[in-house]
């Protein structure tokens, strides 16, 4: 990739700096310690030293480099922590449970947050020339979300983070609206079982993230009841699946199913047309 970047420099000039986030991410994932840290730092600082200077850097580059580079660095950091746990001779079973919990929590935090950041970054990039004030507002929103994500990651690593259903229910329509999706909410937090609200918050966050990333939907319905939530969209859908059949579950759905099962509940997913996710809790 470095050779490709150098070869294209005569043709695209300063735009060759668009290679640096990918080089930084690959460095974080592939190079041994501590070389990956130096290589990633160079890829972050290189655009600032370019002939174009800061005038080019924030508007076009920062929107792309932050989520890509941060994703690679966080995967490396938490991957190293997990491998370190594998080498711990004490309490392997407890260590495995801890790694699984951290993996689920990090996925919940970063999957949702990076999706929201990506949507807002794309929106700001489109608006920066046609509506600078609104683009500035989106950039300020990106800064706030990034700060919240940093706090959530710190709390997750410390095992202190507890999801909040009321906050997730308020945030979901905003994230979906940024992606051009209309949301209908049926019921409210008072309709849910207080014992399961932390779990429901995680289910809602993962469901919204999946809709934004995969569904290609235009409308979403969120239903809350004492027996559990239902999230339905009018997107692409897939073959009907109830218990792990008909499609391949990713880390998010697998983690959601494990959480629901641990609470004594069941997760049902139906497809075509659209997708309908239903959680039934005791």
PDB file of N, CA, C and O in Angstrom, residues 1-12 16 19:
ATOM      1  N   UNK A   1       0.830  -1.208   0.000  1.00  0.00           N
ATOM      2  CA  UNK A   1       0.000   0.000   0.000  1.00  0.00           C
ATOM      3  C   UNK A   1       0.866   1.259   0.000  1.00  0.00           C
ATOM      4  O   UNK A   1       0.536   2.263  -0.640  1.00  0.00           O
ATOM      5  N   UNK A   2       1.994   1.211   0.719  1.00  0.00           N
ATOM      6  CA  UNK A   2       2.926   2.344   0.679  1.00  0.00           C
ATOM      7  C   UNK A   2       3.455   2.580  -0.709  1.00  0.00           C
ATOM      8  O   UNK A   2       3.595   3.728  -1.158  1.00  0.00           O
ATOM      9  N   UNK A   3       3.759   1.495  -1.433  1.00  0.00           N
ATOM     10  CA  UNK A   3       4.255   1.627  -2.816  1.00  0.00           C
ATOM     11  C   UNK A   3       3.185   2.217  -3.720  1.00  0.00           C
ATOM     12  O   UNK A   3       3.474   3.058  -4.577  1.00  0.00           O
ATOM     13  N   UNK A   4       1.936   1.777  -3.533  1.00  0.00           N
ATOM     14  CA  UNK A   4       0.839   2.337  -4.326  1.00  0.00           C
ATOM     15  C   UNK A   4       0.694   3.835  -4.076  1.00  0.00           C
ATOM     16  O   UNK A   4       0.443   4.626  -4.990  1.00  0.00           O
ATOM     17  N   UNK A   5       0.804   4.218  -2.808  1.00  0.00           N
ATOM     18  CA  UNK A   5       0.684   5.635  -2.463  1.00  0.00           C
ATOM     19  C   UNK A   5       1.763   6.460  -3.161  1.00  0.00           C
ATOM     20  O   UNK A   5       1.479   7.512  -3.744  1.00  0.00           O
ATOM     21  N   UNK A   6       2.998   5.989  -3.118  1.00  0.00           N
ATOM     22  CA  UNK A   6       4.093   6.718  -3.767  1.00  0.00           C
ATOM     23  C   UNK A   6       3.898   6.765  -5.285  1.00  0.00           C
ATOM     24  O   UNK A   6       4.186   7.780  -5.930  1.00  0.00           O
ATOM     25  N   UNK A   7       3.408   5.665  -5.861  1.00  0.00           N
ATOM     26  CA  UNK A   7       3.233   5.622  -7.311  1.00  0.00           C
ATOM     27  C   UNK A   7       2.149   6.577  -7.786  1.00  0.00           C
ATOM     28  O   UNK A   7       2.221   7.097  -8.911  1.00  0.00           O
ATOM     29  N   UNK A   8       1.142   6.813  -6.966  1.00  0.00           N
ATOM     30  CA  UNK A   8       0.046   7.691  -7.396  1.00  0.00           C
ATOM     31  C   UNK A   8       0.278   9.161  -7.054  1.00  0.00           C
ATOM     32  O   UNK A   8      -0.493  10.012  -7.475  1.00  0.00           O
ATOM     33  N   UNK A   9       1.329   9.460  -6.299  1.00  0.00           N
ATOM     34  CA  UNK A   9       1.585  10.842  -5.895  1.00  0.00           C
ATOM     35  C   UNK A   9       1.679  11.801  -7.078  1.00  0.00           C
ATOM     36  O   UNK A   9       1.091  12.897  -7.033  1.00  0.00           O
ATOM     37  N   UNK A  10       2.408  11.457  -8.173  1.00  0.00           N
ATOM     38  CA  UNK A  10       2.483  12.408  -9.297  1.00  0.00           C
ATOM     39  C   UNK A  10       1.128  12.731  -9.913  1.00  0.00           C
ATOM     40  O   UNK A  10       0.951  13.793 -10.512  1.00  0.00           O
ATOM     41  N   UNK A  11       0.164  11.827  -9.760  1.00  0.00           N
ATOM     42  CA  UNK A  11      -1.141  12.021 -10.414  1.00  0.00           C
ATOM     43  C   UNK A  11      -2.146  12.738  -9.524  1.00  0.00           C
ATOM     44  O   UNK A  11      -2.926  13.559 -10.007  1.00  0.00           O
ATOM     45  N   UNK A  12      -2.164  12.431  -8.227  1.00  0.00           N
ATOM     46  CA  UNK A  12      -3.199  12.993  -7.355  1.00  0.00           C
ATOM     47  C   UNK A  12      -2.650  13.966  -6.321  1.00  0.00           C
ATOM     48  O   UNK A  12      -3.412  14.559  -5.567  1.00  0.00           O
ATOM     49  N   UNK A  16      -2.913  12.079  -1.949  1.00  0.00           N
ATOM     50  CA  UNK A  16      -2.314  10.794  -1.596  1.00  0.00           C
ATOM     51  C   UNK A  16      -2.356  10.565  -0.085  1.00  0.00           C
ATOM     52  O   UNK A  16      -2.254   9.437   0.398  1.00  0.00           O
ATOM     53  N   UNK A  19      -4.328   7.824   1.811  1.00  0.00           N
ATOM     54  CA  UNK A  19      -3.850   6.483   2.120  1.00  0.00           C
ATOM     55  C   UNK A  19      -3.492   6.329   3.601  1.00  0.00           C
ATOM     56  O   UNK A  19      -3.465   5.224   4.115  1.00  0.00           O
TER      57      UNK A  19
END
